[in-house]
Short mmCIF file of C-alpha atoms and ligand atoms in Angstrom, two decimals:
data_model
loop_
_atom_site.label_atom_id
_atom_site.label_comp_id
_atom_site.label_asym_id
_atom_site.label_seq_id
_atom_site.Cartn_x
_atom_site.Cartn_y
_atom_site.Cartn_z
CA MET A 3 24.20 -20.37 -92.60
CA THR A 4 24.25 -23.97 -92.01
CA SER A 5 21.81 -26.54 -91.12
CA THR A 6 23.89 -29.66 -90.04
CA ILE A 7 25.55 -30.44 -86.79
CA PRO A 8 29.21 -29.23 -86.69
CA ASP A 9 31.87 -32.04 -86.34
CA LYS A 10 33.11 -30.79 -83.20
CA MET A 11 30.51 -30.00 -80.46
CA ASN A 12 32.37 -29.37 -77.32
CA SER A 13 31.74 -27.32 -74.14
CA THR A 14 33.20 -24.53 -75.80
CA SER A 15 30.66 -24.14 -78.46
CA ARG A 16 28.33 -22.22 -76.14
CA THR A 17 29.96 -18.80 -74.89
CA HIS A 18 26.91 -17.60 -73.03
CA TYR A 19 23.75 -18.54 -71.31
CA ALA A 20 20.79 -16.32 -72.58
CA SER A 21 20.38 -14.41 -69.37
CA GLN A 22 24.07 -13.61 -69.17
CA LEU A 23 23.89 -11.21 -72.27
CA THR A 24 24.10 -7.46 -71.17
CA LYS A 25 24.67 -4.24 -72.67
CA GLU A 26 28.52 -4.82 -71.67
CA HIS A 27 28.52 -7.45 -74.57
CA ILE A 28 27.40 -5.16 -77.36
CA GLY A 29 29.63 -5.47 -80.33
CA PHE A 30 30.71 -9.03 -79.27
CA GLU A 31 30.02 -12.01 -81.33
CA VAL A 32 28.63 -14.84 -79.00
CA ILE A 33 27.33 -18.44 -79.39
CA VAL A 34 23.81 -19.33 -77.58
CA ALA A 35 22.28 -22.55 -77.75
CA GLY A 36 18.66 -23.69 -76.72
CA TRP A 37 15.20 -24.25 -78.14
CA ILE A 38 12.94 -21.96 -80.29
CA GLU A 39 10.30 -20.83 -78.00
CA ASP A 40 8.67 -18.37 -80.63
CA PHE A 41 9.31 -17.18 -84.16
CA ARG A 42 7.82 -14.11 -85.46
CA ASP A 43 8.01 -13.27 -89.21
CA ILE A 44 7.56 -9.64 -90.49
CA GLY A 45 8.59 -10.15 -94.16
CA LYS A 46 12.22 -8.88 -94.36
CA LEU A 47 13.03 -9.38 -90.82
CA GLY A 48 12.20 -12.36 -88.43
CA PHE A 49 12.88 -12.94 -84.72
CA ILE A 50 13.45 -16.13 -82.96
CA MET A 51 12.97 -16.25 -79.27
CA LEU A 52 15.60 -18.59 -77.91
CA ARG A 53 15.07 -20.11 -74.59
CA ASP A 54 17.61 -21.94 -72.44
CA VAL A 55 17.74 -23.07 -69.08
CA SER A 56 18.60 -19.59 -67.66
CA GLY A 57 15.90 -17.48 -69.68
CA LEU A 58 15.26 -15.81 -73.06
CA VAL A 59 17.00 -14.13 -75.75
CA GLN A 60 15.77 -12.35 -78.75
CA THR A 61 17.53 -12.88 -81.97
CA VAL A 62 16.98 -11.21 -85.29
CA LEU A 63 17.07 -12.64 -88.94
CA LYS A 64 17.51 -11.70 -92.16
CA GLY A 65 18.18 -13.26 -95.75
CA GLU A 66 19.04 -16.91 -95.77
CA ASN A 67 18.99 -17.13 -92.13
CA LEU A 68 15.31 -15.95 -92.16
CA LEU A 69 14.49 -18.52 -95.02
CA LEU A 70 16.09 -21.46 -92.75
CA ALA A 71 14.12 -20.25 -89.67
CA ARG A 72 10.77 -20.43 -91.50
CA ASN A 73 11.20 -24.18 -91.72
CA ILE A 74 12.44 -24.79 -88.08
CA PRO A 75 9.65 -26.37 -86.07
CA ARG A 76 9.31 -24.71 -82.71
CA GLN A 77 10.89 -26.40 -79.67
CA SER A 78 13.77 -27.41 -82.00
CA ASN A 79 17.11 -27.30 -80.46
CA VAL A 80 19.61 -24.94 -82.15
CA LEU A 81 22.80 -23.06 -81.76
CA ILE A 82 23.07 -19.44 -82.68
CA ILE A 83 26.12 -17.41 -83.48
CA GLY A 84 25.53 -13.68 -83.31
CA LYS A 85 26.49 -10.21 -82.55
CA VAL A 86 25.22 -8.73 -79.65
CA GLN A 87 23.21 -5.26 -80.30
CA ASP A 88 21.09 -2.73 -78.66
CA THR A 89 17.36 -3.39 -79.06
CA LYS A 90 14.12 -1.43 -79.24
CA SER A 91 12.19 -4.34 -77.46
CA LYS A 92 11.03 -3.30 -73.90
CA ASN A 93 11.36 -6.91 -72.68
CA PHE A 94 15.11 -7.08 -73.46
CA SER A 95 18.23 -5.19 -72.69
CA VAL A 96 20.07 -6.48 -75.76
CA GLU A 97 19.30 -8.88 -78.96
CA LEU A 98 21.29 -11.12 -81.08
CA ASN A 99 21.90 -10.19 -84.75
CA VAL A 100 22.12 -13.72 -85.98
CA GLY A 101 25.18 -14.75 -88.41
CA GLU A 102 24.42 -18.52 -88.51
CA ILE A 103 21.82 -20.81 -87.11
CA ILE A 104 22.90 -24.67 -86.65
CA ILE A 105 19.97 -27.08 -86.17
CA LEU A 106 20.97 -29.29 -83.42
CA SER A 107 17.76 -31.60 -83.12
CA GLU A 108 14.56 -30.93 -84.79
CA ALA A 109 11.56 -31.15 -82.79
CA SER A 110 8.39 -32.79 -84.19
CA LEU A 111 5.63 -30.63 -85.64
CA THR A 112 3.01 -31.88 -83.25
CA LEU A 113 4.19 -31.87 -79.79
CA PRO A 114 1.85 -33.54 -76.86
CA ILE A 115 1.93 -30.24 -74.93
CA ASP A 116 2.78 -26.63 -75.31
CA PRO A 117 5.57 -26.08 -72.92
CA THR A 118 5.15 -22.16 -73.24
CA GLY A 119 2.06 -22.84 -71.10
CA ARG A 120 -0.13 -20.43 -73.51
CA VAL A 121 -2.06 -23.61 -74.30
CA GLU A 122 -2.91 -25.09 -70.91
CA SER A 123 -2.93 -28.86 -70.39
CA ASN A 124 -4.13 -30.78 -67.53
CA LEU A 125 -1.51 -32.10 -64.99
CA ASP A 126 -1.81 -35.54 -66.18
CA THR A 127 -1.20 -34.64 -69.58
CA ARG A 128 1.82 -32.84 -68.73
CA LEU A 129 3.32 -35.47 -66.37
CA ASP A 130 3.06 -37.77 -69.59
CA SER A 131 5.53 -35.66 -71.19
CA ARG A 132 7.37 -34.09 -68.16
CA ALA A 133 10.62 -33.55 -69.76
CA LEU A 134 9.03 -31.18 -72.37
CA ASP A 135 6.67 -29.57 -69.38
CA LEU A 136 10.08 -28.63 -67.96
CA ARG A 137 10.94 -26.22 -70.63
CA ASN A 138 8.02 -24.16 -69.04
CA PRO A 139 9.88 -21.79 -66.77
CA LYS A 140 7.38 -21.77 -64.02
CA VAL A 141 7.71 -25.43 -63.87
CA LEU A 142 11.49 -25.35 -64.17
CA ASN A 143 11.53 -23.04 -61.26
CA ILE A 144 10.28 -25.36 -58.95
CA PHE A 145 13.14 -27.75 -59.64
CA VAL A 146 15.70 -24.93 -59.66
CA LEU A 147 14.51 -24.05 -56.26
CA ARG A 148 14.33 -27.55 -55.15
CA SER A 149 17.98 -28.17 -55.89
CA GLY A 150 18.84 -24.78 -54.17
CA ILE A 151 17.17 -25.94 -50.86
CA LEU A 152 18.86 -29.06 -50.93
CA GLY A 153 22.08 -27.20 -50.83
CA VAL A 154 20.82 -24.97 -48.03
CA ILE A 155 19.60 -27.99 -45.92
CA ARG A 156 23.05 -29.54 -46.33
CA ASP A 157 24.84 -26.64 -45.53
CA PHE A 158 22.52 -26.20 -42.33
CA PHE A 159 23.25 -29.65 -41.05
CA SER A 160 26.79 -29.76 -41.83
CA GLU A 161 27.38 -26.37 -39.94
CA ARG A 162 25.69 -28.02 -36.91
CA ASN A 163 28.08 -31.24 -36.89
CA PHE A 164 25.58 -33.77 -38.47
CA ILE A 165 26.96 -36.39 -40.76
CA GLU A 166 25.21 -37.13 -44.07
CA VAL A 167 24.40 -40.77 -44.31
CA ASN A 168 22.82 -43.16 -46.74
CA THR A 169 20.85 -46.03 -45.30
CA PRO A 170 19.50 -48.85 -47.27
CA LYS A 171 15.96 -48.84 -49.09
CA ILE A 172 15.92 -52.41 -49.42
CA ILE A 173 15.20 -53.67 -45.97
CA GLY A 174 14.03 -57.14 -44.17
CA SER A 175 11.44 -55.71 -41.87
CA ALA A 176 9.15 -52.61 -41.45
CA SER A 177 10.91 -49.52 -39.86
CA GLU A 178 7.45 -47.66 -38.92
CA GLY A 179 5.37 -50.76 -37.90
CA GLY A 180 2.05 -50.81 -39.83
CA SER A 181 1.07 -52.45 -42.98
CA ASN A 182 1.68 -49.95 -45.85
CA LEU A 183 4.91 -51.62 -47.00
CA PHE A 184 5.82 -52.55 -50.70
CA SER A 185 7.20 -56.00 -50.55
CA PHE A 186 9.02 -58.19 -53.20
CA ASP A 187 10.85 -61.48 -53.74
CA TYR A 188 14.40 -60.99 -52.46
CA PHE A 189 16.06 -64.33 -53.49
CA LYS A 190 15.10 -66.90 -50.81
CA THR A 191 13.38 -64.31 -48.88
CA LYS A 192 11.11 -61.42 -48.65
CA GLY A 193 12.41 -57.94 -49.06
CA TYR A 194 10.47 -54.56 -48.41
CA LEU A 195 10.90 -50.95 -49.56
CA ALA A 196 12.04 -48.59 -46.64
CA GLN A 197 9.15 -46.53 -45.25
CA SER A 198 11.69 -44.23 -43.57
CA PRO A 199 15.15 -44.43 -42.38
CA GLN A 200 13.78 -44.61 -38.61
CA LEU A 201 15.70 -47.61 -37.35
CA TYR A 202 18.79 -47.01 -39.06
CA LYS A 203 18.99 -43.14 -38.07
CA GLU A 204 18.49 -44.21 -34.62
CA GLN A 205 20.98 -46.86 -34.57
CA LEU A 206 23.68 -44.58 -36.29
CA VAL A 207 23.61 -42.02 -33.28
CA LEU A 208 25.37 -44.75 -31.13
CA SER A 209 28.45 -43.99 -32.75
CA LEU A 210 28.19 -40.78 -35.04
CA ASP A 211 26.11 -38.73 -32.49
CA ARG A 212 24.17 -36.67 -35.28
CA VAL A 213 23.20 -37.74 -38.58
CA PHE A 214 20.84 -36.57 -41.27
CA GLU A 215 19.78 -38.21 -44.75
CA ILE A 216 17.81 -36.96 -47.89
CA ALA A 217 16.37 -39.96 -49.53
CA PRO A 218 13.24 -41.45 -51.24
CA TYR A 219 10.83 -43.70 -48.98
CA PHE A 220 8.21 -45.87 -50.22
CA ARG A 221 4.51 -46.22 -48.75
CA ALA A 222 1.85 -48.45 -50.23
CA GLU A 223 -0.85 -46.24 -49.34
CA ASN A 224 -3.93 -46.77 -51.37
CA SER A 225 -5.17 -43.31 -51.14
CA HIS A 226 -5.33 -40.75 -53.83
CA THR A 227 -4.81 -37.36 -52.41
CA LEU A 228 -3.37 -34.04 -53.14
CA ARG A 229 -0.64 -34.51 -50.65
CA HIS A 230 0.29 -38.11 -50.57
CA LEU A 231 2.68 -39.96 -53.00
CA ASN A 232 3.75 -43.73 -52.77
CA GLU A 233 7.44 -42.50 -53.38
CA PHE A 234 8.29 -39.33 -51.42
CA GLN A 235 11.63 -37.40 -50.42
CA SER A 236 12.19 -37.03 -46.88
CA VAL A 237 14.86 -35.05 -45.02
CA ASP A 238 15.74 -36.92 -41.71
CA MET A 239 17.83 -35.95 -39.01
CA GLU A 240 18.65 -37.77 -35.57
CA ALA A 241 20.84 -36.39 -32.93
CA ALA A 242 22.09 -37.68 -29.42
CA TYR A 243 21.64 -35.69 -26.29
CA LEU A 244 18.87 -33.41 -27.64
CA ASP A 245 15.14 -33.46 -26.79
CA TYR A 246 12.13 -32.79 -29.03
CA THR A 247 12.00 -29.25 -28.20
CA ALA A 248 15.56 -28.72 -29.31
CA VAL A 249 14.78 -30.64 -32.53
CA MET A 250 11.80 -28.14 -32.91
CA ASP A 251 14.11 -25.41 -32.57
CA LEU A 252 16.37 -26.67 -35.07
CA VAL A 253 13.30 -27.42 -37.63
CA GLU A 254 12.17 -23.78 -37.10
CA GLU A 255 15.47 -22.23 -37.80
CA MET A 256 16.22 -24.29 -40.96
CA ILE A 257 12.57 -23.45 -42.33
CA LYS A 258 13.34 -19.80 -41.90
CA ARG A 259 16.59 -20.06 -43.69
CA ILE A 260 14.80 -21.91 -46.52
CA LEU A 261 12.33 -19.15 -46.87
CA VAL A 262 14.94 -16.30 -46.72
CA PHE A 263 16.75 -18.63 -49.70
CA THR A 264 13.59 -18.68 -51.53
CA LYS A 265 12.85 -15.10 -51.41
CA ASP A 266 16.34 -14.43 -52.37
CA SER A 267 16.23 -16.68 -55.33
CA LYS A 268 15.99 -14.98 -58.50
CA ARG A 269 14.14 -17.91 -59.98
CA ILE A 270 10.52 -17.20 -58.30
CA GLU A 271 8.12 -16.18 -61.04
CA PHE A 272 5.21 -17.82 -59.39
CA GLU A 273 3.39 -15.34 -57.27
CA ASN A 274 3.06 -16.89 -53.77
CA PRO A 275 1.61 -14.49 -50.92
CA LEU A 276 3.88 -16.18 -48.61
CA PHE A 277 6.49 -14.04 -49.89
CA GLU A 278 4.80 -10.63 -49.88
CA GLN A 279 6.98 -8.41 -47.72
CA LYS A 280 4.81 -8.31 -44.56
CA THR A 281 3.81 -11.69 -44.28
CA PHE A 282 7.49 -12.76 -44.99
CA GLU A 283 8.83 -10.51 -42.38
CA ASN A 284 6.21 -11.90 -39.75
CA LEU A 285 6.92 -15.38 -40.57
CA THR A 286 10.67 -14.96 -40.45
CA SER A 287 11.07 -12.78 -37.33
CA LYS A 288 8.23 -14.34 -35.21
CA PRO A 289 8.52 -17.80 -33.27
CA PHE A 290 6.17 -20.32 -34.98
CA PRO A 291 3.18 -21.01 -32.64
CA ARG A 292 3.76 -24.28 -30.34
CA ILE A 293 0.21 -25.60 -29.53
CA ARG A 294 -0.15 -28.65 -27.23
CA TYR A 295 -2.48 -31.35 -28.70
CA GLU A 296 -4.69 -30.97 -25.58
CA ASP A 297 -5.06 -27.29 -26.30
CA CYS A 298 -6.04 -28.04 -29.90
CA ILE A 299 -8.71 -30.25 -28.79
CA THR A 300 -10.00 -27.54 -26.58
CA GLU A 301 -9.90 -25.10 -29.47
CA LEU A 302 -11.58 -27.48 -31.71
CA LYS A 303 -14.51 -28.14 -29.22
CA LYS A 304 -15.01 -24.32 -28.94
CA LEU A 305 -14.96 -24.20 -32.70
CA GLY A 306 -17.87 -26.73 -32.78
CA GLU A 307 -15.90 -29.79 -33.72
CA LYS A 308 -16.91 -33.20 -32.39
CA VAL A 309 -13.31 -34.45 -31.40
CA GLU A 310 -12.31 -36.01 -27.93
CA PHE A 311 -8.94 -36.40 -26.25
CA GLY A 312 -7.04 -39.23 -27.48
CA GLU A 313 -8.22 -39.19 -31.26
CA ASP A 314 -6.20 -38.52 -34.13
CA LEU A 315 -6.85 -35.13 -36.05
CA SER A 316 -9.18 -35.56 -39.14
CA ASP A 317 -8.57 -33.56 -42.11
CA ALA A 318 -11.45 -31.28 -41.07
CA SER A 319 -10.02 -30.63 -37.67
CA LEU A 320 -6.51 -29.62 -39.05
CA LYS A 321 -8.17 -27.41 -41.71
CA LYS A 322 -9.92 -25.52 -38.79
CA LEU A 323 -6.51 -25.50 -36.82
CA GLY A 324 -4.90 -24.15 -39.85
CA GLU A 325 -7.56 -21.18 -40.26
CA LYS A 326 -7.21 -20.41 -36.56
CA PHE A 327 -3.29 -20.57 -36.30
CA ASP A 328 -2.39 -19.87 -40.11
CA LYS A 329 0.85 -20.89 -41.93
CA PHE A 330 3.57 -22.64 -40.06
CA PHE A 331 2.70 -24.03 -36.34
CA PHE A 332 3.66 -26.88 -34.24
CA ILE A 333 1.36 -29.33 -32.38
CA LEU A 334 3.11 -31.02 -29.69
CA ASP A 335 2.76 -33.43 -26.72
CA TRP A 336 0.49 -35.94 -28.81
CA PRO A 337 -1.04 -38.64 -26.76
CA LEU A 338 1.46 -41.54 -26.60
CA ASP A 339 -1.08 -44.12 -28.15
CA LEU A 340 -1.33 -42.15 -31.58
CA LYS A 341 2.59 -42.22 -31.99
CA PRO A 342 4.81 -44.95 -33.10
CA PHE A 343 6.56 -47.46 -30.93
CA TYR A 344 9.84 -45.62 -30.89
CA ILE A 345 8.33 -42.10 -29.54
CA HIS A 346 9.19 -41.60 -25.65
CA GLU A 347 6.58 -40.55 -23.06
CA LYS A 348 6.59 -38.02 -20.86
CA GLU A 349 8.10 -38.78 -17.43
CA ASP A 350 5.64 -36.68 -15.51
CA ASP A 351 2.35 -37.95 -17.76
CA PRO A 352 3.29 -41.21 -19.42
CA LYS A 353 0.14 -41.15 -21.50
CA ILE A 354 1.59 -38.05 -23.52
CA SER A 355 4.44 -38.40 -25.69
CA LYS A 356 7.54 -36.15 -26.27
CA SER A 357 6.48 -35.59 -29.76
CA PHE A 358 5.59 -32.91 -32.30
CA ASP A 359 4.38 -32.07 -36.07
CA LEU A 360 4.81 -29.07 -37.77
CA GLN A 361 1.89 -28.00 -39.70
CA PHE A 362 1.49 -25.41 -42.60
CA GLY A 363 -2.22 -24.89 -42.39
CA TYR A 364 -3.83 -28.37 -42.60
CA LEU A 365 -0.66 -29.66 -44.38
CA GLU A 366 1.49 -31.90 -42.01
CA LEU A 367 5.37 -31.11 -43.04
CA VAL A 368 7.42 -32.75 -40.20
CA SER A 369 6.88 -35.44 -37.72
CA GLY A 370 9.40 -35.78 -34.78
CA GLY A 371 10.03 -36.76 -31.32
CA THR A 372 12.19 -37.70 -28.20
CA ARG A 373 13.12 -41.35 -28.79
CA GLN A 374 12.35 -44.34 -26.55
CA HIS A 375 15.92 -45.73 -25.64
CA ASP A 376 15.11 -47.89 -22.71
CA ILE A 377 15.16 -51.31 -24.26
CA SER A 378 12.80 -52.91 -21.98
CA LYS A 379 10.12 -49.94 -22.49
CA LEU A 380 10.68 -50.20 -26.15
CA LYS A 381 9.90 -53.96 -25.93
CA SER A 382 6.67 -53.13 -24.11
CA ARG A 383 5.72 -50.51 -26.68
CA LEU A 384 6.33 -53.12 -29.57
CA GLU A 385 4.17 -55.43 -27.87
CA ALA A 386 1.33 -52.81 -27.26
CA GLN A 387 1.31 -52.09 -30.76
CA GLY A 388 1.11 -55.93 -31.78
CA LEU A 389 4.51 -55.90 -33.35
CA SER A 390 7.02 -58.90 -32.57
CA HIS A 391 10.28 -58.48 -30.98
CA GLN A 392 11.64 -60.95 -33.56
CA SER A 393 11.23 -58.63 -36.52
CA PHE A 394 13.05 -55.90 -34.59
CA ARG A 395 15.70 -58.13 -33.19
CA ASP A 396 18.72 -56.41 -35.18
CA HIS A 397 17.37 -53.13 -34.04
CA LEU A 398 16.88 -53.99 -30.48
CA ARG A 399 20.27 -55.34 -29.77
CA VAL A 400 21.74 -51.75 -30.54
CA PHE A 401 19.98 -50.45 -27.48
CA GLU A 402 22.00 -52.97 -25.47
CA TRP A 403 25.39 -51.38 -26.67
CA GLY A 404 25.11 -47.88 -24.78
CA MET A 405 22.45 -46.03 -26.68
CA PRO A 406 22.62 -42.29 -25.91
CA PRO A 407 19.18 -40.46 -25.53
CA HIS A 408 18.18 -39.14 -28.76
CA SER A 409 15.57 -37.32 -30.85
CA GLY A 410 14.91 -36.56 -34.52
CA CYS A 411 12.41 -35.95 -37.26
CA GLY A 412 11.42 -36.35 -40.63
CA LEU A 413 10.39 -33.56 -43.07
CA GLY A 414 8.59 -34.15 -46.27
CA LEU A 415 10.53 -32.24 -49.04
CA ASP A 416 7.88 -32.43 -51.58
CA ARG A 417 5.30 -30.99 -49.21
CA LEU A 418 7.72 -28.37 -48.32
CA LEU A 419 8.05 -27.54 -51.89
CA MET A 420 4.26 -27.11 -52.38
CA VAL A 421 4.31 -24.68 -49.63
CA LEU A 422 7.15 -22.49 -51.05
CA SER A 423 5.96 -22.74 -54.57
CA GLY A 424 2.24 -22.02 -53.75
CA VAL A 425 0.74 -25.35 -55.65
CA ASN A 426 -1.87 -27.30 -54.03
CA ASN A 427 -0.80 -30.81 -55.77
CA ILE A 428 2.19 -32.58 -54.41
CA ARG A 429 2.86 -33.75 -57.93
CA GLU A 430 3.66 -30.40 -59.24
CA THR A 431 6.92 -30.59 -56.85
CA VAL A 432 8.19 -34.00 -57.96
CA LEU A 433 9.64 -34.56 -61.41
CA TYR A 434 8.08 -38.10 -62.04
CA PRO A 435 5.71 -38.75 -59.24
CA ARG A 436 4.65 -42.20 -58.36
CA ASP A 437 0.85 -42.54 -57.11
CA THR A 438 -1.64 -45.15 -57.02
CA THR A 439 -2.37 -44.62 -60.71
CA ARG A 440 1.02 -43.43 -61.86
CA ILE A 441 4.28 -45.61 -62.33
CA SER A 442 5.61 -44.10 -65.44
CA PRO A 443 7.18 -42.16 -67.18
P1 LIG B 22 6.21 -39.55 -40.98
O1 LIG B 22 5.40 -40.96 -41.30
O2 LIG B 22 5.05 -38.63 -40.12
O3 LIG B 22 7.31 -39.82 -39.92
O4 LIG B 22 6.74 -38.80 -42.15
C1 LIG B 22 7.23 -37.52 -42.04
C2 LIG B 22 7.03 -36.67 -42.98
O5 LIG B 22 6.92 -37.14 -44.41
C3 LIG B 22 6.18 -36.67 -45.13
N1 LIG B 22 5.26 -37.90 -45.73
C4 LIG B 22 4.84 -37.83 -46.94
N2 LIG B 22 4.99 -37.02 -48.02
C5 LIG B 22 4.26 -37.56 -49.24
N3 LIG B 22 3.64 -38.63 -49.43
C6 LIG B 22 3.59 -39.36 -48.40
N4 LIG B 22 2.99 -40.52 -48.57
C7 LIG B 22 4.27 -39.05 -47.10
N5 LIG B 22 4.02 -39.76 -45.86
C8 LIG B 22 5.04 -38.83 -45.06
C9 LIG B 22 5.36 -35.81 -44.24
C10 LIG B 22 5.49 -36.25 -42.91
O6 LIG B 22 5.30 -35.12 -41.98
N6 LIG B 22 10.02 -41.94 -39.02
C11 LIG B 22 9.05 -40.49 -38.82
C12 LIG B 22 9.81 -39.49 -38.76
C13 LIG B 22 10.57 -39.09 -37.32
O7 LIG B 22 9.99 -39.37 -36.32
O8 LIG B 22 11.87 -38.97 -37.57
C14 LIG B 22 8.08 -40.56 -40.03
O9 LIG B 22 8.31 -41.20 -40.88
O10 LIG B 22 5.68 -34.44 -44.51
#
């Protein structure tokens, strides 16, 4: 029995993660490390439930180890050396007979939240203590899943010859137009935080052909909703010689691959009806419906909504469409006037754009389209939207150097995680969310 930190702590101190221990280890001495989730004292025997990032292991204590354990606050970090043995517990296949407990770091007796989730705290309180909140496996799983999905996305694009790029987040002019830019003093001039990589990703197809980027973007929107943040992660792609329907195909294929990965992931402890067998099979085997904006308007009118062609779709309208089409569906061919200056018009109907959104119910997950690559039309579009050529000078020049026709899209990663993990607040899917009232921790 020891209560001090050993002189030498190195990567060999821990021999196993909690979840790795199986009946095959019975009789072997192992070392696990983690935090005390629970302690049960039945007199001559005690049980520490030790949790690490992988899961939970039951450990059995007697004698001096039991005396020591009685004084260790829950959530303290310890190293336990013990022999693996069979167990009578229904919840575990084996347990550890403790030989030695080493206290690595004591937790204070009063913690701001209960990371076991037994005593519930509201989201704000949890976010104030996010590092501790992540000890709750339900919370942790969202971020382990998120990490895995980033891997899936990278593989998906690499297999299709996309080059991963990193574009600047400090920029000198708006990338999306509009006014929702964070600005700050940048030496003798003004700097802005990037709203999206739009201009850079388009410029890069000039030479790199196909690019993708996974990065944070910043929008100074003063709206407090369950699906908007002021800093969000976007998965952006841009490809030469593809049109928007090919981009929709790619998006659909990628989402289906992510759905399969998520289902196979052993991390899902949350119950999300999306992954019930029948629903999941339907989702992954059938094409996502593709509905033209014009048909959405007709549909909405039938449903009694007061909406006219040319108007943006309100939350109420999107909710109605979401009920009708359910789960994932594309809305395509939006009126050109509703889209940013860089979106291409349809040749046979110039009031309509080659654009799409991917919805999950009322939630917009992806936005994309074919881009305007004709410099004179691009200039007219800037003018029509009240934007000056001068601010886009560096961008416009590139279109004089042999710009290939191209298309692309941006996917809101945090929103996708909402759908996959079945939560209704985007703040649940972001480690340290930034909204109009939160800038720390
Ligand atoms: P858009 O502005 O639609 O398009 O953004 C793309 C996707 O990013 C997500 N998103 C957000 N997520 C959380 N909080 C926000 N404030 C927020 N704003 C956007 C959404 C959205 O669908 N340049 C284009 C994309 C392109 O055409 O390539 C763009 O930025 O999921």
